[in-house]
XYZ file of C-alpha atoms in Angstrom:
369
model
C 2.742 7.905 8.364
C 2.242 8.455 4.658
C 3.365 5.949 2.114
C 4.504 6.681 -1.329
C 1.992 5.733 -4.185
C 4.182 2.670 -5.029
C 4.261 1.503 -1.439
C 0.541 1.915 -1.181
C -0.047 -0.036 -4.393
C 2.087 -2.920 -3.056
C -0.107 -3.043 -0.019
C -3.225 -2.888 -2.138
C -1.961 -5.714 -4.527
C -1.219 -7.806 -1.390
C -4.958 -7.526 -0.431
C -6.079 -8.405 -4.197
C -7.091 -5.076 -5.426
C -6.660 -4.499 -8.981
C -3.899 -1.968 -9.195
C -2.149 -0.302 -12.096
C 1.245 -2.070 -12.302
C 4.474 -0.301 -12.635
C 8.223 -0.221 -11.740
C 10.036 2.223 -9.457
C 13.425 3.587 -10.663
C 15.900 5.981 -9.206
C 17.998 6.774 -12.261
C 16.718 7.729 -15.693
C 18.998 5.134 -17.422
C 16.987 2.381 -15.834
C 14.102 3.138 -18.177
C 15.803 1.395 -21.043
C 15.794 -1.921 -19.129
C 12.116 -1.746 -18.394
C 9.928 -4.395 -19.916
C 6.693 -2.251 -20.006
C 3.963 -1.676 -22.696
C 3.895 1.861 -24.141
C 2.733 4.542 -23.637
C 3.752 4.848 -20.070
C 3.221 7.487 -17.539
C 6.136 8.607 -15.296
C 5.062 9.725 -11.870
C 7.123 11.491 -9.313
C 6.944 9.646 -5.877
C 6.674 12.263 -3.253
C 4.471 12.515 -0.102
C 2.961 15.856 -0.932
C -0.105 16.617 -3.325
C -0.102 18.606 -6.424
C 2.553 16.714 -8.233
C 0.628 16.708 -11.345
C 0.331 20.452 -11.418
C 3.949 20.816 -10.570
C 5.111 18.864 -13.548
C 5.741 15.565 -11.708
C 3.531 13.395 -13.905
C 4.319 12.962 -17.744
C 3.040 10.774 -20.382
C 5.642 9.048 -22.607
C 5.046 7.283 -25.959
C 8.565 5.947 -26.430
C 11.442 4.732 -24.138
C 13.607 7.648 -25.039
C 10.702 10.083 -24.136
C 10.101 8.246 -20.772
C 13.969 8.499 -20.068
C 13.886 12.260 -20.683
C 10.695 12.717 -18.378
C 12.416 10.633 -15.812
C 15.494 12.763 -16.031
C 13.484 15.870 -15.790
C 11.391 14.777 -12.904
C 14.268 13.153 -10.535
C 15.915 15.684 -8.629
C 13.055 18.278 -8.994
C 11.430 19.719 -5.942
C 7.674 19.606 -5.316
C 6.421 21.708 -2.367
C 9.966 21.517 -0.851
C 10.309 17.723 -1.170
C 13.044 16.354 -3.621
C 11.960 13.717 -6.050
C 14.139 10.611 -5.469
C 12.131 8.004 -7.333
C 9.704 7.867 -10.050
C 7.080 5.168 -11.015
C 6.850 4.212 -14.583
C 3.529 2.365 -15.341
C 1.741 1.474 -18.483
C -0.899 4.271 -19.295
C -4.371 3.312 -18.872
C -7.177 4.029 -21.296
C -9.558 5.516 -18.749
C -13.194 5.677 -19.739
C -14.420 7.256 -16.541
C -13.184 8.016 -13.054
C -14.486 7.469 -9.608
C -13.177 8.192 -6.039
C -13.372 5.811 -3.109
C -11.783 6.098 0.269
C -12.070 5.050 3.923
C -11.025 7.565 6.308
C -11.012 8.159 10.120
C -13.561 10.853 11.033
C -12.447 12.255 14.203
C -15.753 14.413 14.468
C -17.812 11.203 14.354
C -15.316 9.013 15.965
C -15.753 6.485 13.381
C -14.605 5.201 9.904
C -16.407 6.668 7.047
C -16.580 5.499 3.354
C -16.374 8.459 0.858
C -17.062 8.005 -2.681
C -17.838 10.130 -5.687
C -18.395 9.964 -9.435
C -16.245 12.972 -9.805
C -12.785 11.130 -9.492
C -9.471 12.049 -10.673
C -9.480 15.491 -8.939
C -8.831 16.440 -5.352
C -11.759 15.351 -3.335
C -11.468 18.623 -1.390
C -12.126 20.590 -4.712
C -15.282 18.403 -5.275
C -16.454 18.969 -1.727
C -16.008 22.709 -2.040
C -17.442 23.083 -5.464
C -20.074 20.314 -6.140
C -20.559 18.556 -2.735
C -23.759 17.091 -4.050
C -21.405 14.591 -5.987
C -20.038 13.024 -2.789
C -21.587 10.127 -1.000
C -20.670 9.045 2.494
C -21.309 6.243 4.597
C -20.661 5.881 8.386
C -19.168 2.292 9.069
C -20.269 0.328 11.943
C -17.096 -1.487 13.202
C -18.985 -4.554 13.981
C -20.427 -4.759 10.527
C -17.523 -3.389 8.470
C -18.591 -2.693 4.855
C -20.760 -5.482 3.821
C -21.881 -6.002 0.221
C -25.287 -4.652 0.698
C -23.896 -1.264 1.965
C -21.088 -1.252 -0.606
C -23.739 -1.718 -3.410
C -25.955 1.088 -2.062
C -22.826 3.312 -2.196
C -21.971 2.266 -5.696
C -25.584 2.900 -6.883
C -25.251 6.403 -5.464
C -22.363 6.872 -7.937
C -24.566 5.729 -10.731
C -22.948 2.222 -11.111
C -24.910 -0.747 -12.192
C -24.300 -4.326 -13.567
C -21.029 -5.846 -13.381
C -19.250 -2.638 -12.550
C -21.489 -2.334 -9.374
C -20.500 -5.923 -8.533
C -16.813 -5.103 -8.901
C -17.142 -1.811 -6.973
C -18.827 -3.722 -4.019
C -15.879 -6.092 -3.896
C -13.313 -3.518 -4.114
C -14.960 -1.363 -1.414
C -15.227 -4.405 0.941
C -11.647 -5.271 0.379
C -10.406 -1.685 0.673
C -12.233 -1.420 4.187
C -10.593 -4.693 5.236
C -7.219 -3.333 4.317
C -7.927 0.083 6.146
C -8.941 -1.800 9.299
C -6.182 -4.488 9.275
C -3.453 -2.164 8.539
C -4.543 0.352 11.134
C -4.837 3.060 8.438
C -6.067 6.653 8.880
C -6.909 6.960 5.070
C -7.014 4.320 2.312
C -7.861 6.213 -0.942
C -8.269 5.259 -4.564
C -8.228 8.210 -6.801
C -8.964 7.515 -9.531
C -10.761 4.206 -9.361
C -10.998 4.163 -13.085
C -13.082 2.222 -15.614
C -10.516 0.620 -17.917
C -12.043 -1.616 -20.553
C -14.669 -3.629 -18.897
C -13.420 -3.334 -15.336
C -12.324 -1.096 -12.611
C -8.602 -0.275 -12.032
C -6.872 1.349 -9.026
C -4.797 3.992 -10.954
C -3.484 5.924 -7.984
C -3.351 4.809 -4.419
C -2.810 6.725 -1.094
C -2.374 5.115 2.284
C -1.822 7.118 5.589
C -0.970 4.726 8.530
C -1.671 5.374 12.304
C 1.748 5.747 13.971
C 0.203 4.720 17.330
C -0.285 1.375 15.841
C 3.256 0.929 14.510
C 4.079 -1.735 17.076
C 1.597 -4.049 15.626
C 3.015 -3.853 12.164
C 6.660 -4.904 12.181
C 6.657 -5.130 8.335
C 5.872 -1.409 7.845
C 8.467 0.281 5.802
C 10.678 3.048 7.561
C 8.898 6.491 7.410
C 10.237 8.859 4.846
C 8.286 11.812 6.307
C 10.893 12.366 9.057
C 14.029 14.257 8.571
C 17.376 12.547 9.880
C 17.151 14.564 13.044
C 13.419 13.673 13.512
C 14.287 10.005 13.063
C 17.162 10.210 15.608
C 14.886 11.981 18.174
C 12.306 9.328 17.761
C 14.815 6.559 18.127
C 15.713 8.082 21.525
C 12.106 8.270 22.614
C 11.993 12.187 22.102
C 9.167 13.983 20.133
C 10.872 16.381 17.756
C 9.482 18.245 14.894
C 11.357 20.640 12.546
C 9.899 24.005 11.512
C 11.306 27.021 9.542
C 12.174 29.632 12.024
C 15.487 30.313 13.831
C 14.846 29.709 17.518
C 15.021 26.190 18.941
C 12.345 25.045 21.515
C 12.621 22.627 24.331
C 9.755 21.932 26.617
C 8.201 19.277 28.596
C 4.713 18.100 27.668
C 2.733 18.706 24.464
C 0.595 21.552 25.988
C 3.482 23.496 27.326
C 5.304 23.057 24.083
C 2.462 24.164 22.043
C 1.859 27.170 24.189
C 5.630 28.002 23.959
C 5.404 28.180 20.204
C 2.349 30.644 20.569
C 4.327 32.710 23.058
C 7.260 32.982 20.734
C 4.913 33.856 17.887
C 3.107 36.533 20.020
C 6.472 38.284 20.666
C 7.437 38.128 17.067
C 9.701 35.059 17.124
C 9.664 31.983 14.835
C 10.445 28.507 16.138
C 12.967 26.445 14.142
C 11.872 23.327 15.754
C 10.475 21.951 18.955
C 11.328 19.123 21.038
C 9.153 17.711 23.899
C 11.229 15.997 26.466
C 8.062 14.575 28.114
C 7.162 13.957 31.696
C 9.892 12.424 33.905
C 12.726 13.673 31.603
C 16.183 12.438 32.698
C 19.440 14.356 32.754
C 20.599 12.256 29.741
C 17.401 13.068 27.936
C 17.813 16.751 28.318
C 21.471 16.598 27.221
C 20.367 14.715 24.151
C 17.574 17.105 23.526
C 19.978 20.022 23.666
C 22.353 18.263 21.032
C 19.413 17.613 18.648
C 17.836 20.882 18.407
C 21.132 22.681 18.058
C 22.080 20.570 15.050
C 19.365 22.115 12.773
C 21.197 24.638 10.641
C 20.224 28.423 10.992
C 19.572 28.159 14.929
C 20.213 31.738 16.383
C 18.932 30.897 19.894
C 17.356 28.427 22.252
C 14.182 28.812 24.376
C 14.110 26.117 27.208
C 10.726 26.218 28.812
C 10.368 23.657 31.719
C 7.423 23.432 34.181
C 8.522 20.802 36.509
C 5.861 18.412 37.621
C 6.825 14.682 37.344
C 9.813 16.250 35.779
C 12.547 17.530 38.204
C 14.127 20.697 37.673
C 17.316 19.603 39.027
C 17.744 16.750 36.578
C 17.016 19.248 33.667
C 19.661 21.472 35.006
C 22.254 18.870 35.139
C 21.586 17.924 31.577
C 22.107 21.585 30.624
C 25.251 22.117 32.401
C 26.860 18.737 31.168
C 26.523 20.126 27.562
C 25.775 23.894 27.792
C 24.019 25.514 24.712
C 26.334 26.331 21.965
C 24.015 29.279 20.895
C 22.461 32.180 23.128
C 19.840 30.573 25.307
C 16.914 31.839 27.359
C 15.784 29.433 29.987
C 12.513 29.222 32.035
C 12.924 26.662 34.948
C 10.134 26.333 37.495
C 8.293 23.544 39.347
C 9.611 20.495 41.187
C 13.053 21.009 42.784
C 13.060 24.495 41.265
C 15.604 25.880 43.828
C 18.108 23.091 43.320
C 17.679 23.267 39.578
C 18.408 27.153 39.716
C 21.307 26.734 41.900
C 22.994 24.193 39.510
C 22.622 26.511 36.675
C 23.964 29.557 38.532
C 26.929 27.490 39.744
C 27.602 26.910 35.922
C 27.281 30.517 35.191
C 23.969 30.035 33.342
C 20.976 32.075 34.359
C 17.198 30.921 34.252
C 13.990 32.822 34.817
C 10.646 31.822 36.312
C 8.256 33.805 34.075
C 7.381 32.379 30.685
C 6.575 35.718 28.994
C 9.780 37.253 30.086
C 11.858 34.385 29.010
C 10.077 34.166 25.547
C 10.655 37.741 25.008
C 14.393 37.202 25.833
C 14.584 34.396 23.373
C 13.228 36.397 20.512
C 15.597 39.311 21.466
C 18.530 36.704 21.412
C 17.559 35.462 17.983
C 17.645 39.084 16.835
C 21.087 39.697 18.087
C 20.147 41.239 21.492
C 21.964 40.366 24.637
């Protein structure tokens, strides 16, 4: 789960990291009531990158200018995400910028510290154009990020004296935050030199969804659409895409291969929902309801390979609330004959071959019969 910058900064501040203070507002008129030192920076709060290039970050020297910027940014779309809030913060007089992050590296199955003296820009750009400016350090979970390692990392950035001491403390704290909060990424970019010290001007925090049960105080995810949130609350894995064929399957592998099948035959999935193993009649009925509520659905492809999941349970869920748009169904596996019988009795046909039923779904979405 990604957090907005202001949410990440709240967590950073809780751990004692020096963050650039600011106030979040949802209406431009609120700017006049803010007690902030000018100039200020008005920053769109979105979960996608590239907000600066999209015009979502503006500097304002006066309250009227800040209000005008807030009015322009609020409501704009950045990479498909509508801006609902802006963070207004006193502008920092930055002398130099660094990058510091702790990230889960799946290749090495460990946490890795990533630092660079080329902060303030996308680290991916730095890695592509000047990889020699990036320093990395594999973290031993039994040691964490002790001061001697943090200082060694800071020296590789050219830091020395009090700034090196401060960098060491920030790195140790950021790693503690990363570990305690079950984060996948804890990033400061830029970690700026302001005056005589370091300041976290921007913050990014990506949390591991699988550890959510350990953190009851986490904010609600804003990455999910209302339908995705509803599906999750019903124990269903549902993801929205941009095609016109709704997809239901059982098991992540089957669902992924179903998306590939549709793409192979020229179709585009509008969404997919994994009813999982051991799906119930009620779960299937709920799944059908959710996938069809996404606007623009022209057909449904239900691809069930019954193992633990019983085909007769799936069939009962389908006939209780039949698809409202043309559907192509593949139903095979455990209790296949009974499942097929239930569907036939309700006037619904289902095939056994995945290729044939995928092609049929694509044809239905194109208006075929």
